[in-house]
Amino acid sequence: MPETAERHSSSADPLKARIAVITGANRGIGFALANALAAAGCHLAITSRTAANAESAAEKLSVHATRILPLQCDVREELAVARIFEAVKADFGHIDILINNAGHSHAALPIERLSIDVWQQTLATNLTGTFLCTRAALPLMRKGSTIVNNISIVAYQTFPNSAAYIASKAGVLAFTNALREELRGRGIRVMSLVAGATDTDIWQQFWPEAPREKMMSPSDVTSVVVAALRMPPEASVEEIKILPTVGKL
Ligand SMILES: NC(=O)c1ccc[n+]([C@@H]2O[C@H](COP(=O)([O-])OP(=O)(O)OC[C@H]3O[C@@H](n4cnc5c(N)ncnc54)[C@H](OP(=O)(O)O)[C@@H]3O)[C@@H](O)[C@H]2O)c1
């Protein structure tokens, strides 16, 4: 189709009345994404591991005139994941945007002191959780929908004492690349979110004294994701890379 004024003339926000599911949306980057998407007119299903935290986030988001469905889910648990997507199907019927955001890091430890439990829980949350949510969401997604996986710059730039987190995120990057190729034919876009240091609670887990003033804010990260989601369906921002101006902290 040639470039025409008509092709670019619509003033309607493409995010208005879309259905988005965001895991780990009660705080941090997930909550900022939920807030921005609700402000753009999306209806949301948001999750936390704790029902009360999901409900309190939904209460904060109720300033926006959209529907917010709070759900309790630990993304490590296959049955819990299946249950939330059944609830999304019952409430909304389909999903336009899935954001696999839920994530967990671990205390800074050299590999020889890393326990099997920390290793397995980190991979279960970040890698298996992304797989489980994606697999459960796909039957509800159609041509024109989008999956965003919140990875991290650590999938490319590593540092000592966070091996389980780094390995899990490198795994999510590989999973995301595989997913994108599988879904091209169905017209479903798959975006990798590759963000650097962002000022959220996750830093308490491995570097509580980190210099927060050098980090990005969750809304910095959110604004580029929202811009990518507004791209027309024939264009996909396959990787969103956003870093603090200082680079590595
Ligand atoms: N902050 C950064 O510098 C940065 C940079 C790049 C990428 N990221 C990624 O961004 C994502 C969000 O992290 P954040 O920085 O916003 O940290 P955060 O404030 O600690 O938020 C983490 C979110 O993940 C949820 N979560 C953790 N484990 C879960 C599990 N097993 N099942 C379900 N939900 C779970 C938490 O829910 P509960 O409150 O219920 O525990 C919370 O909503 C993560 O994937 C992280 O790796 C962060």
PDB file of C-alpha atoms and ligand atoms in Angstrom:
ATOM      1  CA  MET A   1       0.000   0.000   0.000  1.00  0.00           C
ATOM      2  CA  PRO A   2       1.486   3.405  -0.954  1.00  0.00           C
ATOM      3  CA  GLU A   3       2.013   6.008   1.751  1.00  0.00           C
ATOM      4  CA  THR A   4      -1.234   7.957   2.027  1.00  0.00           C
ATOM      5  CA  ALA A   5      -2.563  10.610   4.320  1.00  0.00           C
ATOM      6  CA  GLU A   6      -5.461   8.242   5.046  1.00  0.00           C
ATOM      7  CA  ARG A   7      -3.127   5.521   6.347  1.00  0.00           C
ATOM      8  CA  HIS A   8      -1.833   7.866   9.049  1.00  0.00           C
ATOM      9  CA  SER A   9      -4.901   9.960   9.646  1.00  0.00           C
ATOM     10  CA  SER A  10      -6.573   8.143  12.532  1.00  0.00           C
ATOM     11  CA  SER A  11      -6.428  10.169  15.717  1.00  0.00           C
ATOM     12  CA  ALA A  12      -7.841   7.390  17.908  1.00  0.00           C
ATOM     13  CA  ASP A  13      -5.343   6.029  20.443  1.00  0.00           C
ATOM     14  CA  PRO A  14      -4.612   2.435  19.353  1.00  0.00           C
ATOM     15  CA  LEU A  15      -4.406   1.484  23.043  1.00  0.00           C
ATOM     16  CA  LYS A  16      -7.927   2.609  23.872  1.00  0.00           C
ATOM     17  CA  ALA A  17     -10.137  -0.268  25.098  1.00  0.00           C
ATOM     18  CA  ARG A  18      -7.371  -2.846  24.551  1.00  0.00           C
ATOM     19  CA  ILE A  19      -7.143  -5.703  27.031  1.00  0.00           C
ATOM     20  CA  ALA A  20      -3.753  -5.990  28.749  1.00  0.00           C
ATOM     21  CA  VAL A  21      -2.475  -8.542  31.253  1.00  0.00           C
ATOM     22  CA  ILE A  22       0.535  -7.488  33.342  1.00  0.00           C
ATOM     23  CA  THR A  23       2.194  -9.859  35.797  1.00  0.00           C
ATOM     24  CA  GLY A  24       3.817  -8.423  38.925  1.00  0.00           C
ATOM     25  CA  ALA A  25       1.935  -5.169  38.509  1.00  0.00           C
ATOM     26  CA  ASN A  26       1.455  -4.183  42.143  1.00  0.00           C
ATOM     27  CA  ARG A  27       4.713  -2.200  42.305  1.00  0.00           C
ATOM     28  CA  GLY A  28       7.829  -1.130  40.429  1.00  0.00           C
ATOM     29  CA  ILE A  29       7.953  -1.259  36.641  1.00  0.00           C
ATOM     30  CA  GLY A  30       4.813  -3.425  36.478  1.00  0.00           C
ATOM     31  CA  PHE A  31       2.718  -0.889  38.359  1.00  0.00           C
ATOM     32  CA  ALA A  32       4.092   1.978  36.240  1.00  0.00           C
ATOM     33  CA  LEU A  33       3.144   0.037  33.097  1.00  0.00           C
ATOM     34  CA  ALA A  34      -0.324  -0.616  34.478  1.00  0.00           C
ATOM     35  CA  ASN A  35      -0.767   3.053  35.322  1.00  0.00           C
ATOM     36  CA  ALA A  36       0.357   4.210  31.865  1.00  0.00           C
ATOM     37  CA  LEU A  37      -1.773   1.665  30.010  1.00  0.00           C
ATOM     38  CA  ALA A  38      -4.857   2.406  32.113  1.00  0.00           C
ATOM     39  CA  ALA A  39      -4.291   6.125  31.461  1.00  0.00           C
ATOM     40  CA  ALA A  40      -4.237   5.306  27.734  1.00  0.00           C
ATOM     41  CA  GLY A  41      -7.608   3.567  28.077  1.00  0.00           C
ATOM     42  CA  CYS A  42      -6.598  -0.096  28.365  1.00  0.00           C
ATOM     43  CA  HIS A  43      -8.618  -2.511  30.467  1.00  0.00           C
ATOM     44  CA  LEU A  44      -6.264  -4.496  32.670  1.00  0.00           C
ATOM     45  CA  ALA A  45      -5.744  -7.746  34.514  1.00  0.00           C
ATOM     46  CA  ILE A  46      -2.936  -7.216  37.014  1.00  0.00           C
ATOM     47  CA  THR A  47      -1.269  -9.763  39.253  1.00  0.00           C
ATOM     48  CA  SER A  48       0.628  -9.942  42.508  1.00  0.00           C
ATOM     49  CA  ARG A  49       1.572 -12.936  44.636  1.00  0.00           C
ATOM     50  CA  THR A  50      -0.689 -11.487  47.329  1.00  0.00           C
ATOM     51  CA  ALA A  51      -4.390 -10.850  46.696  1.00  0.00           C
ATOM     52  CA  ALA A  52      -4.416  -7.801  49.006  1.00  0.00           C
ATOM     53  CA  ASN A  53      -1.505  -6.211  47.074  1.00  0.00           C
ATOM     54  CA  ALA A  54      -3.205  -6.831  43.731  1.00  0.00           C
ATOM     55  CA  GLU A  55      -6.405  -5.293  45.096  1.00  0.00           C
ATOM     56  CA  SER A  56      -4.647  -2.263  46.544  1.00  0.00           C
ATOM     57  CA  ALA A  57      -2.873  -1.636  43.218  1.00  0.00           C
ATOM     58  CA  ALA A  58      -6.243  -1.937  41.448  1.00  0.00           C
ATOM     59  CA  GLU A  59      -7.674   0.588  43.896  1.00  0.00           C
ATOM     60  CA  LYS A  60      -4.876   3.068  43.023  1.00  0.00           C
ATOM     61  CA  LEU A  61      -5.512   2.488  39.318  1.00  0.00           C
ATOM     62  CA  SER A  62      -9.237   3.096  39.716  1.00  0.00           C
ATOM     63  CA  VAL A  63      -8.628   6.824  39.027  1.00  0.00           C
ATOM     64  CA  HIS A  64      -8.604   5.790  35.378  1.00  0.00           C
ATOM     65  CA  ALA A  65     -11.970   5.107  33.794  1.00  0.00           C
ATOM     66  CA  THR A  66     -11.085   1.560  32.736  1.00  0.00           C
ATOM     67  CA  ARG A  67     -11.782  -1.896  34.096  1.00  0.00           C
ATOM     68  CA  ILE A  68      -9.075  -3.338  36.364  1.00  0.00           C
ATOM     69  CA  LEU A  69      -9.170  -7.011  37.371  1.00  0.00           C
ATOM     70  CA  PRO A  70      -6.828  -7.777  40.311  1.00  0.00           C
ATOM     71  CA  LEU A  71      -5.591 -11.374  40.426  1.00  0.00           C
ATOM     72  CA  GLN A  72      -3.429 -13.319  42.817  1.00  0.00           C
ATOM     73  CA  CYS A  73      -0.803 -15.490  41.128  1.00  0.00           C
ATOM     74  CA  ASP A  74       2.610 -16.941  41.755  1.00  0.00           C
ATOM     75  CA  VAL A  75       3.987 -17.332  38.241  1.00  0.00           C
ATOM     76  CA  ARG A  76       6.056 -20.347  39.348  1.00  0.00           C
ATOM     77  CA  GLU A  77       2.849 -22.390  39.753  1.00  0.00           C
ATOM     78  CA  GLU A  78       1.341 -23.898  36.607  1.00  0.00           C
ATOM     79  CA  LEU A  79      -2.168 -24.281  38.078  1.00  0.00           C
ATOM     80  CA  ALA A  80      -2.215 -20.746  39.492  1.00  0.00           C
ATOM     81  CA  VAL A  81      -1.195 -19.396  36.079  1.00  0.00           C
ATOM     82  CA  ALA A  82      -3.911 -21.466  34.362  1.00  0.00           C
ATOM     83  CA  ARG A  83      -6.477 -20.102  36.836  1.00  0.00           C
ATOM     84  CA  ILE A  84      -5.707 -16.436  36.166  1.00  0.00           C
ATOM     85  CA  PHE A  85      -5.963 -16.843  32.404  1.00  0.00           C
ATOM     86  CA  GLU A  86      -9.303 -18.620  32.883  1.00  0.00           C
ATOM     87  CA  ALA A  87     -10.418 -15.570  34.876  1.00  0.00           C
ATOM     88  CA  VAL A  88      -9.164 -13.244  32.129  1.00  0.00           C
ATOM     89  CA  LYS A  89     -11.038 -15.280  29.508  1.00  0.00           C
ATOM     90  CA  ALA A  90     -14.233 -15.197  31.571  1.00  0.00           C
ATOM     91  CA  ASP A  91     -13.976 -11.449  32.173  1.00  0.00           C
ATOM     92  CA  PHE A  92     -12.515 -10.076  28.949  1.00  0.00           C
ATOM     93  CA  GLY A  93     -12.735 -12.897  26.370  1.00  0.00           C
ATOM     94  CA  HIS A  94      -9.348 -12.215  24.802  1.00  0.00           C
ATOM     95  CA  ILE A  95      -5.948 -10.528  25.380  1.00  0.00           C
ATOM     96  CA  ASP A  96      -4.410  -7.799  23.201  1.00  0.00           C
ATOM     97  CA  ILE A  97      -1.261  -7.210  25.262  1.00  0.00           C
ATOM     98  CA  LEU A  98       0.582  -9.598  27.568  1.00  0.00           C
ATOM     99  CA  ILE A  99       3.410  -8.154  29.625  1.00  0.00           C
ATOM    100  CA  ASN A 100       5.518 -10.793  31.366  1.00  0.00           C
ATOM    101  CA  ASN A 101       6.976  -8.518  34.006  1.00  0.00           C
ATOM    102  CA  ALA A 102       7.016 -10.528  37.280  1.00  0.00           C
ATOM    103  CA  GLY A 103      10.603 -11.040  38.301  1.00  0.00           C
ATOM    104  CA  HIS A 104      12.861 -11.715  41.197  1.00  0.00           C
ATOM    105  CA  SER A 105      16.573 -11.387  41.880  1.00  0.00           C
ATOM    106  CA  HIS A 106      18.677 -12.751  44.761  1.00  0.00           C
ATOM    107  CA  ALA A 107      21.274 -11.722  47.313  1.00  0.00           C
ATOM    108  CA  ALA A 108      24.693 -11.024  45.783  1.00  0.00           C
ATOM    109  CA  LEU A 109      26.658 -14.283  46.127  1.00  0.00           C
ATOM    110  CA  PRO A 110      29.564 -15.893  44.325  1.00  0.00           C
ATOM    111  CA  ILE A 111      28.623 -19.044  42.416  1.00  0.00           C
ATOM    112  CA  GLU A 112      30.253 -21.406  44.895  1.00  0.00           C
ATOM    113  CA  ARG A 113      27.925 -20.068  47.633  1.00  0.00           C
ATOM    114  CA  LEU A 114      24.749 -19.981  45.541  1.00  0.00           C
ATOM    115  CA  SER A 115      22.235 -22.514  46.892  1.00  0.00           C
ATOM    116  CA  ILE A 116      20.271 -24.809  44.630  1.00  0.00           C
ATOM    117  CA  ASP A 117      17.089 -23.331  46.119  1.00  0.00           C
ATOM    118  CA  VAL A 118      18.004 -19.766  45.099  1.00  0.00           C
ATOM    119  CA  TRP A 119      19.070 -21.010  41.669  1.00  0.00           C
ATOM    120  CA  GLN A 120      15.825 -22.928  41.108  1.00  0.00           C
ATOM    121  CA  GLN A 121      13.490 -20.252  42.510  1.00  0.00           C
ATOM    122  CA  THR A 122      15.103 -17.563  40.364  1.00  0.00           C
ATOM    123  CA  LEU A 123      14.833 -19.621  37.178  1.00  0.00           C
ATOM    124  CA  ALA A 124      11.302 -20.719  38.133  1.00  0.00           C
ATOM    125  CA  THR A 125      10.109 -17.131  38.534  1.00  0.00           C
ATOM    126  CA  ASN A 126      11.879 -15.378  35.690  1.00  0.00           C
ATOM    127  CA  LEU A 127      12.177 -18.059  33.013  1.00  0.00           C
ATOM    128  CA  THR A 128       9.546 -20.714  33.739  1.00  0.00           C
ATOM    129  CA  GLY A 129       7.034 -18.049  34.844  1.00  0.00           C
ATOM    130  CA  THR A 130       7.431 -16.262  31.517  1.00  0.00           C
ATOM    131  CA  PHE A 131       6.956 -19.546  29.663  1.00  0.00           C
ATOM    132  CA  LEU A 132       3.887 -20.570  31.721  1.00  0.00           C
ATOM    133  CA  CYS A 133       2.117 -17.214  31.334  1.00  0.00           C
ATOM    134  CA  THR A 134       2.877 -17.029  27.621  1.00  0.00           C
ATOM    135  CA  ARG A 135       1.627 -20.560  26.999  1.00  0.00           C
ATOM    136  CA  ALA A 136      -1.591 -19.926  28.932  1.00  0.00           C
ATOM    137  CA  ALA A 137      -2.187 -16.552  27.233  1.00  0.00           C
ATOM    138  CA  LEU A 138      -1.623 -17.600  23.619  1.00  0.00           C
ATOM    139  CA  PRO A 139      -5.027 -19.263  23.054  1.00  0.00           C
ATOM    140  CA  LEU A 140      -6.588 -15.887  23.960  1.00  0.00           C
ATOM    141  CA  MET A 141      -4.377 -13.847  21.620  1.00  0.00           C
ATOM    142  CA  ARG A 142      -5.116 -13.080  18.002  1.00  0.00           C
ATOM    143  CA  LYS A 143      -3.541 -11.304  15.036  1.00  0.00           C
ATOM    144  CA  GLY A 144      -2.477  -7.780  16.007  1.00  0.00           C
ATOM    145  CA  SER A 145      -1.755  -8.562  19.648  1.00  0.00           C
ATOM    146  CA  THR A 146       1.588  -8.083  21.383  1.00  0.00           C
ATOM    147  CA  ILE A 147       3.719  -9.834  24.000  1.00  0.00           C
ATOM    148  CA  VAL A 148       6.335  -7.828  25.913  1.00  0.00           C
ATOM    149  CA  ASN A 149       8.866  -9.768  27.981  1.00  0.00           C
ATOM    150  CA  ASN A 150      10.636  -7.732  30.638  1.00  0.00           C
ATOM    151  CA  ILE A 151      14.180  -9.080  30.387  1.00  0.00           C
ATOM    152  CA  SER A 152      17.073  -6.845  31.556  1.00  0.00           C
ATOM    153  CA  ILE A 153      20.348  -5.511  30.253  1.00  0.00           C
ATOM    154  CA  VAL A 154      21.986  -8.314  32.282  1.00  0.00           C
ATOM    155  CA  ALA A 155      21.082 -10.654  29.419  1.00  0.00           C
ATOM    156  CA  TYR A 156      23.846  -8.794  27.487  1.00  0.00           C
ATOM    157  CA  GLN A 157      26.072  -7.114  30.092  1.00  0.00           C
ATOM    158  CA  THR A 158      26.981  -9.316  33.008  1.00  0.00           C
ATOM    159  CA  PHE A 159      28.596  -8.672  36.372  1.00  0.00           C
ATOM    160  CA  PRO A 160      29.739 -10.916  39.256  1.00  0.00           C
ATOM    161  CA  ASN A 161      27.603 -12.386  42.065  1.00  0.00           C
ATOM    162  CA  SER A 162      24.202 -12.534  40.339  1.00  0.00           C
ATOM    163  CA  ALA A 163      24.612 -15.717  38.299  1.00  0.00           C
ATOM    164  CA  ALA A 164      21.120 -17.142  38.780  1.00  0.00           C
ATOM    165  CA  TYR A 165      19.446 -13.838  37.878  1.00  0.00           C
ATOM    166  CA  ILE A 166      21.716 -13.331  34.864  1.00  0.00           C
ATOM    167  CA  ALA A 167      21.242 -16.915  33.625  1.00  0.00           C
ATOM    168  CA  SER A 168      17.467 -16.628  34.031  1.00  0.00           C
ATOM    169  CA  LYS A 169      17.322 -13.388  32.043  1.00  0.00           C
ATOM    170  CA  ALA A 170      19.593 -14.732  29.288  1.00  0.00           C
ATOM    171  CA  GLY A 171      17.150 -17.634  29.128  1.00  0.00           C
ATOM    172  CA  VAL A 172      14.191 -15.251  28.824  1.00  0.00           C
ATOM    173  CA  LEU A 173      15.976 -13.457  25.973  1.00  0.00           C
ATOM    174  CA  ALA A 174      16.478 -16.758  24.120  1.00  0.00           C
ATOM    175  CA  PHE A 175      12.874 -17.808  24.841  1.00  0.00           C
ATOM    176  CA  THR A 176      11.635 -14.444  23.558  1.00  0.00           C
ATOM    177  CA  ASN A 177      13.621 -14.780  20.322  1.00  0.00           C
ATOM    178  CA  ALA A 178      12.197 -18.276  19.768  1.00  0.00           C
ATOM    179  CA  LEU A 179       8.673 -17.083  20.561  1.00  0.00           C
ATOM    180  CA  ARG A 180       8.943 -14.186  18.098  1.00  0.00           C
ATOM    181  CA  GLU A 181       9.811 -16.514  15.233  1.00  0.00           C
ATOM    182  CA  GLU A 182       6.955 -18.887  16.126  1.00  0.00           C
ATOM    183  CA  LEU A 183       4.399 -16.085  16.229  1.00  0.00           C
ATOM    184  CA  ARG A 184       5.361 -14.058  13.141  1.00  0.00           C
ATOM    185  CA  GLY A 185       3.017 -16.087  10.955  1.00  0.00           C
ATOM    186  CA  ARG A 186       0.133 -15.417  13.341  1.00  0.00           C
ATOM    187  CA  GLY A 187       0.701 -11.656  13.265  1.00  0.00           C
ATOM    188  CA  ILE A 188       1.505 -11.502  16.997  1.00  0.00           C
ATOM    189  CA  ARG A 189       4.367  -9.129  17.846  1.00  0.00           C
ATOM    190  CA  VAL A 190       6.955 -10.109  20.450  1.00  0.00           C
ATOM    191  CA  MET A 191       9.031  -7.401  22.102  1.00  0.00           C
ATOM    192  CA  SER A 192      12.071  -7.756  24.369  1.00  0.00           C
ATOM    193  CA  LEU A 193      12.285  -5.075  27.029  1.00  0.00           C
ATOM    194  CA  VAL A 194      15.971  -4.662  27.850  1.00  0.00           C
ATOM    195  CA  ALA A 195      16.232  -2.048  30.566  1.00  0.00           C
ATOM    196  CA  GLY A 196      19.181  -1.022  32.694  1.00  0.00           C
ATOM    197  CA  ALA A 197      19.107   0.057  36.327  1.00  0.00           C
ATOM    198  CA  THR A 198      15.664   1.303  37.327  1.00  0.00           C
ATOM    199  CA  ASP A 199      14.799   2.600  40.773  1.00  0.00           C
ATOM    200  CA  THR A 200      12.563  -0.141  42.242  1.00  0.00           C
ATOM    201  CA  ASP A 201      12.432  -2.479  45.253  1.00  0.00           C
ATOM    202  CA  ILE A 202      14.299  -5.237  43.387  1.00  0.00           C
ATOM    203  CA  TRP A 203      17.614  -3.561  44.272  1.00  0.00           C
ATOM    204  CA  GLN A 204      17.011  -4.354  47.970  1.00  0.00           C
ATOM    205  CA  GLN A 205      17.526  -7.998  47.064  1.00  0.00           C
ATOM    206  CA  PHE A 206      21.147  -7.682  45.918  1.00  0.00           C
ATOM    207  CA  TRP A 207      22.498  -4.127  46.325  1.00  0.00           C
ATOM    208  CA  PRO A 208      20.532  -2.108  48.899  1.00  0.00           C
ATOM    209  CA  GLU A 209      23.047   0.781  48.860  1.00  0.00           C
ATOM    210  CA  ALA A 210      22.974   1.172  45.058  1.00  0.00           C
ATOM    211  CA  PRO A 211      23.060   4.819  43.921  1.00  0.00           C
ATOM    212  CA  ARG A 212      19.387   5.352  43.182  1.00  0.00           C
ATOM    213  CA  GLU A 213      19.997   8.888  41.884  1.00  0.00           C
ATOM    214  CA  LYS A 214      21.818   7.436  38.853  1.00  0.00           C
ATOM    215  CA  MET A 215      18.966   5.104  37.921  1.00  0.00           C
ATOM    216  CA  MET A 216      16.026   5.564  35.597  1.00  0.00           C
ATOM    217  CA  SER A 217      12.547   5.794  37.046  1.00  0.00           C
ATOM    218  CA  PRO A 218       9.923   3.131  36.268  1.00  0.00           C
ATOM    219  CA  SER A 219       7.997   5.733  34.251  1.00  0.00           C
ATOM    220  CA  ASP A 220      11.065   6.361  32.020  1.00  0.00           C
ATOM    221  CA  VAL A 221      10.976   2.687  31.082  1.00  0.00           C
ATOM    222  CA  THR A 222       7.218   2.645  30.733  1.00  0.00           C
ATOM    223  CA  SER A 223       7.113   5.557  28.324  1.00  0.00           C
ATOM    224  CA  VAL A 224       9.147   3.732  25.658  1.00  0.00           C
ATOM    225  CA  VAL A 225       7.106   0.554  26.084  1.00  0.00           C
ATOM    226  CA  VAL A 226       3.877   2.484  25.607  1.00  0.00           C
ATOM    227  CA  ALA A 227       5.313   4.173  22.493  1.00  0.00           C
ATOM    228  CA  ALA A 228       6.271   0.748  21.065  1.00  0.00           C
ATOM    229  CA  LEU A 229       2.791  -0.610  21.821  1.00  0.00           C
ATOM    230  CA  ARG A 230       1.280   2.288  19.889  1.00  0.00           C
ATOM    231  CA  MET A 231       3.095   1.278  16.687  1.00  0.00           C
ATOM    232  CA  PRO A 232       0.731   0.112  13.967  1.00  0.00           C
ATOM    233  CA  PRO A 233       0.393  -3.698  13.721  1.00  0.00           C
ATOM    234  CA  GLU A 234       2.606  -3.988  10.621  1.00  0.00           C
ATOM    235  CA  ALA A 235       5.595  -2.561  12.561  1.00  0.00           C
ATOM    236  CA  SER A 236       7.224  -4.213  15.554  1.00  0.00           C
ATOM    237  CA  VAL A 237       9.826  -2.742  17.896  1.00  0.00           C
ATOM    238  CA  GLU A 238      11.448  -6.111  18.519  1.00  0.00           C
ATOM    239  CA  GLU A 239      13.834  -4.888  21.187  1.00  0.00           C
ATOM    240  CA  ILE A 240      13.373  -1.926  23.491  1.00  0.00           C
ATOM    241  CA  LYS A 241      16.751  -1.079  24.998  1.00  0.00           C
ATOM    242  CA  ILE A 242      16.822   1.724  27.533  1.00  0.00           C
ATOM    243  CA  LEU A 243      19.706   2.477  29.875  1.00  0.00           C
ATOM    244  CA  PRO A 244      20.581   5.102  32.451  1.00  0.00           C
ATOM    245  CA  THR A 245      22.703   7.823  30.905  1.00  0.00           C
ATOM    246  CA  VAL A 246      25.657   6.747  33.090  1.00  0.00           C
ATOM    247  CA  GLY A 247      25.460   3.247  31.534  1.00  0.00           C
ATOM    248  CA  LYS A 248      26.519   0.603  34.058  1.00  0.00           C
ATOM    249  CA  LEU A 249      26.210   1.677  37.701  1.00  0.00           C
TER     250      LEU A 249
HETATM  251  N1  LIG B   1      14.657  -2.496  38.480  1.00  0.00           N
HETATM  252  C1  LIG B   1      15.573  -2.729  37.545  1.00  0.00           C
HETATM  253  O1  LIG B   1      16.695  -2.165  37.559  1.00  0.00           O
HETATM  254  C2  LIG B   1      15.248  -3.663  36.407  1.00  0.00           C
HETATM  255  C3  LIG B   1      16.001  -3.578  35.242  1.00  0.00           C
HETATM  256  C4  LIG B   1      15.731  -4.450  34.195  1.00  0.00           C
HETATM  257  C5  LIG B   1      14.706  -5.378  34.308  1.00  0.00           C
HETATM  258  N2  LIG B   1      13.990  -5.423  35.472  1.00  0.00           N
HETATM  259  C6  LIG B   1      12.917  -6.426  35.541  1.00  0.00           C
HETATM  260  O2  LIG B   1      11.691  -5.743  35.752  1.00  0.00           O
HETATM  261  C7  LIG B   1      10.735  -6.654  36.315  1.00  0.00           C
HETATM  262  C8  LIG B   1       9.998  -5.944  37.445  1.00  0.00           C
HETATM  263  O3  LIG B   1      10.931  -5.699  38.487  1.00  0.00           O
HETATM  264  P1  LIG B   1      10.966  -4.349  39.326  1.00  0.00           P
HETATM  265  O4  LIG B   1      12.290  -3.765  39.136  1.00  0.00           O
HETATM  266  O5  LIG B   1       9.751  -3.550  39.082  1.00  0.00           O
HETATM  267  O6  LIG B   1      10.979  -4.979  40.811  1.00  0.00           O
HETATM  268  P2  LIG B   1       9.927  -5.054  42.008  1.00  0.00           P
HETATM  269  O7  LIG B   1       9.471  -3.711  42.382  1.00  0.00           O
HETATM  270  O8  LIG B   1      10.628  -5.903  43.002  1.00  0.00           O
HETATM  271  O9  LIG B   1       8.679  -5.827  41.383  1.00  0.00           O
HETATM  272  C9  LIG B   1       8.712  -7.202  41.149  1.00  0.00           C
HETATM  273  C10 LIG B   1       7.316  -7.660  40.810  1.00  0.00           C
HETATM  274  O10 LIG B   1       7.373  -9.057  40.449  1.00  0.00           O
HETATM  275  C11 LIG B   1       6.451  -9.766  41.253  1.00  0.00           C
HETATM  276  N3  LIG B   1       6.914 -11.132  41.512  1.00  0.00           N
HETATM  277  C12 LIG B   1       8.099 -11.525  42.021  1.00  0.00           C
HETATM  278  N4  LIG B   1       8.135 -12.850  42.116  1.00  0.00           N
HETATM  279  C13 LIG B   1       6.953 -13.320  41.661  1.00  0.00           C
HETATM  280  C14 LIG B   1       6.384 -14.598  41.501  1.00  0.00           C
HETATM  281  N5  LIG B   1       7.022 -15.720  41.834  1.00  0.00           N
HETATM  282  N6  LIG B   1       5.136 -14.688  40.989  1.00  0.00           N
HETATM  283  C15 LIG B   1       4.470 -13.576  40.641  1.00  0.00           C
HETATM  284  N7  LIG B   1       4.933 -12.329  40.777  1.00  0.00           N
HETATM  285  C16 LIG B   1       6.169 -12.213  41.276  1.00  0.00           C
HETATM  286  C17 LIG B   1       6.328  -8.962  42.525  1.00  0.00           C
HETATM  287  O11 LIG B   1       5.087  -9.283  43.128  1.00  0.00           O
HETATM  288  P3  LIG B   1       4.918  -9.342  44.725  1.00  0.00           P
HETATM  289  O12 LIG B   1       4.910  -7.919  45.194  1.00  0.00           O
HETATM  290  O13 LIG B   1       3.630 -10.025  44.912  1.00  0.00           O
HETATM  291  O14 LIG B   1       6.094 -10.088  45.250  1.00  0.00           O
HETATM  292  C18 LIG B   1       6.368  -7.546  41.999  1.00  0.00           C
HETATM  293  O15 LIG B   1       5.108  -7.155  41.540  1.00  0.00           O
HETATM  294  C19 LIG B   1      11.535  -7.883  36.734  1.00  0.00           C
HETATM  295  O16 LIG B   1      11.358  -8.917  35.780  1.00  0.00           O
HETATM  296  C20 LIG B   1      12.970  -7.384  36.710  1.00  0.00           C
HETATM  297  O17 LIG B   1      13.882  -8.432  36.498  1.00  0.00           O
HETATM  298  C21 LIG B   1      14.227  -4.591  36.519  1.00  0.00           C
END
